PDB file of C-alpha atoms in Angstrom:
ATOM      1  CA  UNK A   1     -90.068  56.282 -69.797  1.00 75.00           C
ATOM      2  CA  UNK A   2     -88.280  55.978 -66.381  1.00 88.00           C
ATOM      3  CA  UNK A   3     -89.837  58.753 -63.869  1.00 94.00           C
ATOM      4  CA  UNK A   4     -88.075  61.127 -62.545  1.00 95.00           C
ATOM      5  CA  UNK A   5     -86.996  61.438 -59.092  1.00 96.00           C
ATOM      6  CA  UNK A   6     -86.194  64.540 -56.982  1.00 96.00           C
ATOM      7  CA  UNK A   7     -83.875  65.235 -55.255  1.00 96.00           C
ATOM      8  CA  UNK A   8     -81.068  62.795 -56.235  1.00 95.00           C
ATOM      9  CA  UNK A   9     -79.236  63.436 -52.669  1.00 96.00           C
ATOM     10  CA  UNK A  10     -80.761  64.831 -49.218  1.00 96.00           C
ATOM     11  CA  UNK A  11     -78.709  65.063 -46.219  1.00 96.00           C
ATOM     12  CA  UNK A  12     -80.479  65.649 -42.727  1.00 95.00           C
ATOM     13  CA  UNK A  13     -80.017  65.672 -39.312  1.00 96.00           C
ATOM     14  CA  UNK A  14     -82.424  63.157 -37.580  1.00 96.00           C
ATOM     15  CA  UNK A  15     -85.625  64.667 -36.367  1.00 95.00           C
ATOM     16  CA  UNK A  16     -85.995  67.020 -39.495  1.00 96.00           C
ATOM     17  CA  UNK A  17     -88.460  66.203 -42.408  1.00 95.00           C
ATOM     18  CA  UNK A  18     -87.897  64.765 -46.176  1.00 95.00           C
ATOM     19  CA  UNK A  19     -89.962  65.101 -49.134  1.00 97.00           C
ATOM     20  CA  UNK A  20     -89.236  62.813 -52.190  1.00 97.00           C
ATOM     21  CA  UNK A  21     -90.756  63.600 -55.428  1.00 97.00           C
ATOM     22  CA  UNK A  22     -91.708  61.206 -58.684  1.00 97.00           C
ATOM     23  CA  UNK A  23     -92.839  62.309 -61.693  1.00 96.00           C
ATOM     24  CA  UNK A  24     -94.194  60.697 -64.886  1.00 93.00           C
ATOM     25  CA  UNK A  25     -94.327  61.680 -68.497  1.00 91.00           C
ATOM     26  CA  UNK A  26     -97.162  59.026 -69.036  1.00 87.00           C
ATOM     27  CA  UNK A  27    -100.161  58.550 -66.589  1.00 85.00           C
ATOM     28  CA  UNK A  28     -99.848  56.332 -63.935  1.00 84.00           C
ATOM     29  CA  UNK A  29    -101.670  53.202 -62.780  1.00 84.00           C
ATOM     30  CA  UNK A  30     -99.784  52.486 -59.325  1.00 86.00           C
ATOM     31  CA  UNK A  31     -96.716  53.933 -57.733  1.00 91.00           C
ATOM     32  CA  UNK A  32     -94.721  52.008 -55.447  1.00 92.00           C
ATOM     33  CA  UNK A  33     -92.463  53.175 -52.972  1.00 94.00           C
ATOM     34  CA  UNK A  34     -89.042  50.829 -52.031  1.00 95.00           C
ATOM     35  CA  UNK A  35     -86.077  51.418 -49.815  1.00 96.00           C
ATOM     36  CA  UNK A  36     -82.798  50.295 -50.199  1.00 95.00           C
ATOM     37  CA  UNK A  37     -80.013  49.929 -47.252  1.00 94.00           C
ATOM     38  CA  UNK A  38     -76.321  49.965 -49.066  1.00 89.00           C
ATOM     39  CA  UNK A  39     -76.198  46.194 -49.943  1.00 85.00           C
ATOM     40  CA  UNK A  40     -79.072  44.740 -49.151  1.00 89.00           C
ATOM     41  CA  UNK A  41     -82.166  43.962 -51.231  1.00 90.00           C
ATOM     42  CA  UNK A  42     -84.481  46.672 -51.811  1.00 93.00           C
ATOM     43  CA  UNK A  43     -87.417  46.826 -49.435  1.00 92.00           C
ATOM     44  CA  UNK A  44     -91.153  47.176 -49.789  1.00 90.00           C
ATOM     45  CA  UNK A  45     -92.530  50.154 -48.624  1.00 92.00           C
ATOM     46  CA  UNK A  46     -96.072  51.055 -49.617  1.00 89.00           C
ATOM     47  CA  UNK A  47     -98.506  50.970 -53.365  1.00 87.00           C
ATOM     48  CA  UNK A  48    -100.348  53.726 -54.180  1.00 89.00           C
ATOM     49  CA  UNK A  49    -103.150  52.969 -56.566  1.00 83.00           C
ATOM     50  CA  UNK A  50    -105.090  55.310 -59.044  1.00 78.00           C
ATOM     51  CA  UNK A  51    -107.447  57.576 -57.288  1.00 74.00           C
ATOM     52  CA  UNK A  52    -105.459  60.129 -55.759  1.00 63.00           C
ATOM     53  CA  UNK A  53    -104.788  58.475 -52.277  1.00 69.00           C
ATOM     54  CA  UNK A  54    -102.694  59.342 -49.992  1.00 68.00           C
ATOM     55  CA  UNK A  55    -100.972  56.021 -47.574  1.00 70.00           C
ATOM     56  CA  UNK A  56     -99.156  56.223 -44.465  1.00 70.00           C
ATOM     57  CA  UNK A  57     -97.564  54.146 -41.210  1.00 71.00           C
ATOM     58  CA  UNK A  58     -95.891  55.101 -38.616  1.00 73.00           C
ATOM     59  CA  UNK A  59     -94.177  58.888 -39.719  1.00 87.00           C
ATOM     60  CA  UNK A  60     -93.784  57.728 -43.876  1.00 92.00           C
ATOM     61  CA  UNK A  61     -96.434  58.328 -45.817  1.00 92.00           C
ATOM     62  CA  UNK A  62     -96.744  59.209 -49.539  1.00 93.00           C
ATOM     63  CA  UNK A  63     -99.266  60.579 -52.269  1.00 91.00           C
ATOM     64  CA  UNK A  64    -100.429  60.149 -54.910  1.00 90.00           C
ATOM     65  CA  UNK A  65    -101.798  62.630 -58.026  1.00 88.00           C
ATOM     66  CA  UNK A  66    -102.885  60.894 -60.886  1.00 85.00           C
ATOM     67  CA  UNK A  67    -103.757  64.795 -62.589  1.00 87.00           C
ATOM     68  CA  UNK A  68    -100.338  65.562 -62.152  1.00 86.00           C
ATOM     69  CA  UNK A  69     -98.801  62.534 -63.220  1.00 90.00           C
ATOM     70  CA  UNK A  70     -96.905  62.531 -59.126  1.00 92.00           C
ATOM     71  CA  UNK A  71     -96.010  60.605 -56.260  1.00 94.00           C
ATOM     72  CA  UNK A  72     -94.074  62.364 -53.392  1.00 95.00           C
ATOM     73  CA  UNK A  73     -92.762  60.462 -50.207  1.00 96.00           C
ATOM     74  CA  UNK A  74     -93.150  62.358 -47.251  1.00 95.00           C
ATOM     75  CA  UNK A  75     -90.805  61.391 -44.250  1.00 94.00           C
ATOM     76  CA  UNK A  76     -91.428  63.112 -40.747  1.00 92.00           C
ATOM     77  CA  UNK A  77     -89.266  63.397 -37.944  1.00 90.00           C
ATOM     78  CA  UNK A  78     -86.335  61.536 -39.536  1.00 91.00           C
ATOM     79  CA  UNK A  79     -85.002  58.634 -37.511  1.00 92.00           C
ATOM     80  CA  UNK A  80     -81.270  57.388 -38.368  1.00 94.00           C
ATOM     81  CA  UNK A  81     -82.770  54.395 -39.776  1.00 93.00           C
ATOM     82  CA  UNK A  82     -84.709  56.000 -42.421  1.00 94.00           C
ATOM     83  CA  UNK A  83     -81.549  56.652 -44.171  1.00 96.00           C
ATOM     84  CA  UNK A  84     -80.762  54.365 -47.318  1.00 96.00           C
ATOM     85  CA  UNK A  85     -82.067  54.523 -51.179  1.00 96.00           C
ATOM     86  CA  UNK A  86     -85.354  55.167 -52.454  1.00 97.00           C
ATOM     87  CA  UNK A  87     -86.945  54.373 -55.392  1.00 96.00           C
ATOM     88  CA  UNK A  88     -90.085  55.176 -56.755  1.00 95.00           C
ATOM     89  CA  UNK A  89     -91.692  52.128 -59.418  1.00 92.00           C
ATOM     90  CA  UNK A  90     -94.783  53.217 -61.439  1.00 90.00           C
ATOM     91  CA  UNK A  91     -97.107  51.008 -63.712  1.00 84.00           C
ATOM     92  CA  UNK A  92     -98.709  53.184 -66.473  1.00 76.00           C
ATOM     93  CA  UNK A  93    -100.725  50.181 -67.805  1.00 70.00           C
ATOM     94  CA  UNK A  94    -102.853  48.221 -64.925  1.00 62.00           C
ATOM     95  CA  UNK A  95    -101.570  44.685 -65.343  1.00 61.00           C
ATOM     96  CA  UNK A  96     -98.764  45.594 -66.973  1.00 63.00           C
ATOM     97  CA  UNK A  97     -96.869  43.119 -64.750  1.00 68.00           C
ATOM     98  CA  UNK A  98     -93.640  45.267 -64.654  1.00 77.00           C
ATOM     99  CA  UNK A  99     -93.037  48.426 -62.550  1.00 85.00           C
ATOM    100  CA  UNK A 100     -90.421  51.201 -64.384  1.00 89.00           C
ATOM    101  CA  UNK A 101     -88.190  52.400 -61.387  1.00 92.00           C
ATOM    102  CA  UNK A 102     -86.754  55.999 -60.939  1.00 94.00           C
ATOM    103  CA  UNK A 103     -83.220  56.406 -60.815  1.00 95.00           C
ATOM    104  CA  UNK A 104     -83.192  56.817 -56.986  1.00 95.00           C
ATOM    105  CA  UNK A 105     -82.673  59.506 -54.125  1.00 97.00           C
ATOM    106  CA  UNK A 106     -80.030  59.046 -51.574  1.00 96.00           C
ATOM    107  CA  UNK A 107     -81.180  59.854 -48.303  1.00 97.00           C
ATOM    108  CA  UNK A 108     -78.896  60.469 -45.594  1.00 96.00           C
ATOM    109  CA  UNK A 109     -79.797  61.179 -41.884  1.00 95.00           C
ATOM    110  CA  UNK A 110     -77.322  61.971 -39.542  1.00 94.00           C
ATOM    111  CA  UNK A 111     -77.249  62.448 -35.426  1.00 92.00           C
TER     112      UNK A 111
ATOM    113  CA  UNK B   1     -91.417  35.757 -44.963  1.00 69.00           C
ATOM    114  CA  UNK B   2     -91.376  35.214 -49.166  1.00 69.00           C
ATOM    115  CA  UNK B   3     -87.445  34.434 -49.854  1.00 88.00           C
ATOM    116  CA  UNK B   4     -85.889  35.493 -53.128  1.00 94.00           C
ATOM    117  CA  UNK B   5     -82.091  33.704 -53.363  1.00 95.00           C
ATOM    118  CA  UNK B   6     -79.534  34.955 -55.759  1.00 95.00           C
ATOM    119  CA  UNK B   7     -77.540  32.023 -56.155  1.00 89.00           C
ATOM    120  CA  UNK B   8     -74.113  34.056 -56.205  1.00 89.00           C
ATOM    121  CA  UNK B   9     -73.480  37.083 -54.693  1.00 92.00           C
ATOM    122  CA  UNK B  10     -70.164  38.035 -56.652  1.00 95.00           C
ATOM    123  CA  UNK B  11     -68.929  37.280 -59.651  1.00 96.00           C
ATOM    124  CA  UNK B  12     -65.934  37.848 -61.941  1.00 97.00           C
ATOM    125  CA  UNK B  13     -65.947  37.073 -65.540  1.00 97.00           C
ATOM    126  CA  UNK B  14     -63.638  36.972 -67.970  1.00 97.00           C
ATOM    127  CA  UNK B  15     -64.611  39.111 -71.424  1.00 98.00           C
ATOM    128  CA  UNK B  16     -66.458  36.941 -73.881  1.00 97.00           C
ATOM    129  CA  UNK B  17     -67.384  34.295 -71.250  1.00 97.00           C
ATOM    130  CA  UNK B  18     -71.150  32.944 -71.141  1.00 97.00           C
ATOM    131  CA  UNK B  19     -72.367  34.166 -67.869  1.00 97.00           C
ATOM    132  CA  UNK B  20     -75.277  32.630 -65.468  1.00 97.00           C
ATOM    133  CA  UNK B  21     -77.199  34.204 -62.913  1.00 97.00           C
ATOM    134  CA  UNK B  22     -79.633  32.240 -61.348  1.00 97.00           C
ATOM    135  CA  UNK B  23     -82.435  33.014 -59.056  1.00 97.00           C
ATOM    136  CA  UNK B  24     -85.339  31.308 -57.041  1.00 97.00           C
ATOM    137  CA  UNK B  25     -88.061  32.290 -55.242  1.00 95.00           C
ATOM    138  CA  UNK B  26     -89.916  30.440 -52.704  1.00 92.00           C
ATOM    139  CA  UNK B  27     -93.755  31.169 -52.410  1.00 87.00           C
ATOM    140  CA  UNK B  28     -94.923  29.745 -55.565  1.00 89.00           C
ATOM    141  CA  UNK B  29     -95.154  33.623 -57.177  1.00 90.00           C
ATOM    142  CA  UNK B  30     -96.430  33.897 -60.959  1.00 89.00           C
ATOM    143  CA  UNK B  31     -94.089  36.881 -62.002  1.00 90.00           C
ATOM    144  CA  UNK B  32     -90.294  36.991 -62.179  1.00 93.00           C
ATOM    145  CA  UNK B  33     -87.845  39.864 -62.970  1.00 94.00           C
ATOM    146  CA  UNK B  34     -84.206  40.597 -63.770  1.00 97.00           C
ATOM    147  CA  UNK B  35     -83.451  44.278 -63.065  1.00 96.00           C
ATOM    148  CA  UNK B  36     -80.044  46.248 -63.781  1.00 96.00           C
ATOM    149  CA  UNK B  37     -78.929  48.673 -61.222  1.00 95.00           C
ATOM    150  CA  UNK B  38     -75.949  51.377 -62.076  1.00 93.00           C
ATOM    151  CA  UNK B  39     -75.409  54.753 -59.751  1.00 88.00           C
ATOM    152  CA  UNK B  40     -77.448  57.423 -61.538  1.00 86.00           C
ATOM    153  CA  UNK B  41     -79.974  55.226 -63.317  1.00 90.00           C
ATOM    154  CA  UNK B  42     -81.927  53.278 -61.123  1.00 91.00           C
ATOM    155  CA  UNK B  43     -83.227  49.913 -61.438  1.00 93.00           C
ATOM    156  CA  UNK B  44     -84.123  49.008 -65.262  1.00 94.00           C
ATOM    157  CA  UNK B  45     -86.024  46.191 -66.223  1.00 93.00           C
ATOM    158  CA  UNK B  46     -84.063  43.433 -68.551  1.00 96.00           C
ATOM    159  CA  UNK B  47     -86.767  40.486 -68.403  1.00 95.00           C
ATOM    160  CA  UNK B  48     -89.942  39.305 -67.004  1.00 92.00           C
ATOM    161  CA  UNK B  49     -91.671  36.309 -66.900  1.00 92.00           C
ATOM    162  CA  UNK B  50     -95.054  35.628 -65.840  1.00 88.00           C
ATOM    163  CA  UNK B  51     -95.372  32.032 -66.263  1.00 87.00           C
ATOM    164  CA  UNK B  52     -93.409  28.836 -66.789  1.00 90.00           C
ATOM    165  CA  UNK B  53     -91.774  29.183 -70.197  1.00 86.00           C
ATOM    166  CA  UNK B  54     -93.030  32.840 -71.079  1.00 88.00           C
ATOM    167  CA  UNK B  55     -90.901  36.064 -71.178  1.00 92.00           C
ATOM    168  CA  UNK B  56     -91.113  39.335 -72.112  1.00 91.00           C
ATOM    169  CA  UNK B  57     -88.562  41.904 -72.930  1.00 92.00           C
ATOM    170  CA  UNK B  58     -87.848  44.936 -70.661  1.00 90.00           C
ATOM    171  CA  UNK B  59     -86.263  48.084 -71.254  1.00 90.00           C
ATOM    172  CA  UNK B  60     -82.912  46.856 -71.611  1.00 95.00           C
ATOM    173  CA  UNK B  61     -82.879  43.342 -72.949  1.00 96.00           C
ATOM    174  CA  UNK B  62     -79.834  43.406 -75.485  1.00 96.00           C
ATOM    175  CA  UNK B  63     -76.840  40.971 -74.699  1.00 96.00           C
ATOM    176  CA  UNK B  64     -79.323  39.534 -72.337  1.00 98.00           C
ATOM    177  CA  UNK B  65     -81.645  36.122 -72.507  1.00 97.00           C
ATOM    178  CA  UNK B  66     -83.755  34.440 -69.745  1.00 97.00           C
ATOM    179  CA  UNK B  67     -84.654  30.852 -69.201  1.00 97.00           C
ATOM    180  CA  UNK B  68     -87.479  29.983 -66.908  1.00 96.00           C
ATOM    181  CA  UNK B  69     -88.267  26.007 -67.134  1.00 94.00           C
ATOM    182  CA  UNK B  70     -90.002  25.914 -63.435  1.00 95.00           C
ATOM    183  CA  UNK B  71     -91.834  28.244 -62.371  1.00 94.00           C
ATOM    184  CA  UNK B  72     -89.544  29.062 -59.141  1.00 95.00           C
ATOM    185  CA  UNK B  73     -86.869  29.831 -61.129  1.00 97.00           C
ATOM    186  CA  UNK B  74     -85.413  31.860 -63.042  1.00 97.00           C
ATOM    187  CA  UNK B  75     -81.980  32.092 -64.679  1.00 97.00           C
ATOM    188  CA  UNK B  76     -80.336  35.600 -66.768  1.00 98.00           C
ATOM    189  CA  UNK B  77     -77.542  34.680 -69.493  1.00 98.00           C
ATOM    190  CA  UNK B  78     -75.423  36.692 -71.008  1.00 97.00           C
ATOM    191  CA  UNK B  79     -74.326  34.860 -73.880  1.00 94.00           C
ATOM    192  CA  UNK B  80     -70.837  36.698 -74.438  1.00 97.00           C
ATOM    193  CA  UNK B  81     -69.866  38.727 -71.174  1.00 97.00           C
ATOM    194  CA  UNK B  82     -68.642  42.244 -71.921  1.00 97.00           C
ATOM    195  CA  UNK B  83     -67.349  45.277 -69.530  1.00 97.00           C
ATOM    196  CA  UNK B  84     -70.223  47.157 -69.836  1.00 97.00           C
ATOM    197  CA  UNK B  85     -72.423  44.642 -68.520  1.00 98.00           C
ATOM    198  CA  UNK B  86     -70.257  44.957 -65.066  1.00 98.00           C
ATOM    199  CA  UNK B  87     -72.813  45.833 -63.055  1.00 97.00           C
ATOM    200  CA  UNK B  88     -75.477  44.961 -59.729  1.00 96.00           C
ATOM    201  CA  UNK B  89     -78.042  42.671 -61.205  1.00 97.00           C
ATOM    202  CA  UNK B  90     -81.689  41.726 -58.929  1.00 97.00           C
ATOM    203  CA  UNK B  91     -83.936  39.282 -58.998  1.00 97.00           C
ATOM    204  CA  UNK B  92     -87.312  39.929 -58.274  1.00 94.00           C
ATOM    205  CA  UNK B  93     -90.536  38.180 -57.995  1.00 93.00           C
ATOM    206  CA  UNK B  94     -94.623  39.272 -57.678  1.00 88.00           C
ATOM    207  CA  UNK B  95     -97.231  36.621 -56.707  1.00 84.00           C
ATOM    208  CA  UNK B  96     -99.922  38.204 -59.661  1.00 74.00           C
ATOM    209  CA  UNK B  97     -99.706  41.293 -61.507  1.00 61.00           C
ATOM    210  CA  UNK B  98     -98.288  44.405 -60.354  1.00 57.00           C
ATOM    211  CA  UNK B  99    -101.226  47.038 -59.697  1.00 54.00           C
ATOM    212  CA  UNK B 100    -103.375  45.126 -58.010  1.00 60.00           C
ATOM    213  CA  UNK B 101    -101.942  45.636 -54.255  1.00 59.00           C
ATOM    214  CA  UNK B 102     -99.118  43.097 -55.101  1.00 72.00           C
ATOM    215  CA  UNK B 103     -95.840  43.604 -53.555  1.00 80.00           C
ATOM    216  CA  UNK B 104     -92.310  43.328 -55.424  1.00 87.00           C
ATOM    217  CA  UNK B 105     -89.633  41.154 -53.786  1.00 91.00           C
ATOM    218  CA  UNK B 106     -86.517  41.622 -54.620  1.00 94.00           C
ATOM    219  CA  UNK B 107     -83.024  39.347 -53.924  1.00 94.00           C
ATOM    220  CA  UNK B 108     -80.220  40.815 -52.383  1.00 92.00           C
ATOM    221  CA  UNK B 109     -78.327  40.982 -55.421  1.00 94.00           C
ATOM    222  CA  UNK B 110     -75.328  39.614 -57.769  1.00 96.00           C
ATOM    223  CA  UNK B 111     -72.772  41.729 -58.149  1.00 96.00           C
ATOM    224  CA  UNK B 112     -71.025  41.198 -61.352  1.00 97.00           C
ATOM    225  CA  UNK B 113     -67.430  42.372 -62.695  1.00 97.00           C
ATOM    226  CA  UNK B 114     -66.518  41.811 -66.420  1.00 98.00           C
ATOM    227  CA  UNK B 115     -62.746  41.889 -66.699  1.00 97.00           C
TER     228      UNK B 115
END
């Protein structure tokens, strides 16, 4: 039931791009998108709710295919910052009240 | 800022021992969680709660139980600590439902060794 996230480990040099995927054997009510720094709490990102949208700030932004069953996480011009653990949580039942978390993808951005 | 405090940030624990893990959250939210996380396998779901008194099982709730008497906290047991329950453990907490543009915050974390 967990989705499944791709890549499990990127390693770039800051200023390139980064695609994260998340995929779902069941459909998909939300997807959210978190970010974890080694030790600290993981971190809000953005919600992506059914009807195919596609979110964005500043150069992260993510989709959202409901037909494919998909979220990817699209980071642009990589800043050293960006670098940490994401995870994508999907909901396949709207108010299910508990989001079922990938297994991660380690992103590393070096100068 | 919504605050979610993991009372103890390491633990070590002794084989057999009952083990508590308590957590609060500040901003009055309906939802609480206990997640697992390992290397390789994410963040799984032991427990919810979404309401004073009410739980529901996750994925993983074996050698696990949850107490939640107020509604800003909310306390993991494990009843009879064993090694393969060494592990990260979060706290989390939503004001309503997920899926309805409500956010997930999580604690920082309790990082438990069974020895």
């Amino acid at each position: 039931q967990q989705p499944v996230q791709s890549p499990q480990a990127v390693i770039l040099r800051e200023g390139e791009d980064a695609v994260i995927n998340c995929s779902s054997s069941k459909a998909l009510y939300s997807v959210h998108w978190y970010r974890q720094k080694h030790g600290e709490a993981p971190v809000f990102l953005m919600i992506l709710l059914k009807g195919g949208e596609q979110k964005g700030h500043d150069k992260i932004s993510a989709s959202f295919n409901e037909k494919k069953q998909q979220s990817s996480l699209y980071l642009t011009a990589s800043q050293l910052s960006y670098s940490g653990t994401y995870f994508c949580g999907t909901e396949v039942i709207q108010g299910a009240q508990k989001l079922v978390f990938g297994q991660g993808t380690r992103l590393t951005i070096n100068p | 800022d919504v605050k979610v405090t993991q009372s103890s940030r390491y633990l070590v624990k002794r084989t057999g021992e009952k083990v508590f893990l308590e957590c609060v959250q500040d901003m009055d939210h309906e939802n609480m969680f206990w997640y697992r996380q390992d290397p390789g396998l994410g963040l799984r779901l032991i427990y919810f709660s979404y309401d004073v008194k009410m739980k529901e099982k996750g994925d993983i709730p074996e050698g696990y139980s949850v107490s939640r008497e107020k509604k800003e906290r909310f306390s993991l047991i494990l009843e009879s600590a064993s090694t393969n329950q060494t592990s990260m453990y979060l706290c989390a907490s939503s004001l309503y439902r997920t899926g309805f543009g409500n956010t997930i915050y999580f604690g920082e974390g309790s990082w438990l060794t069974v020895v």
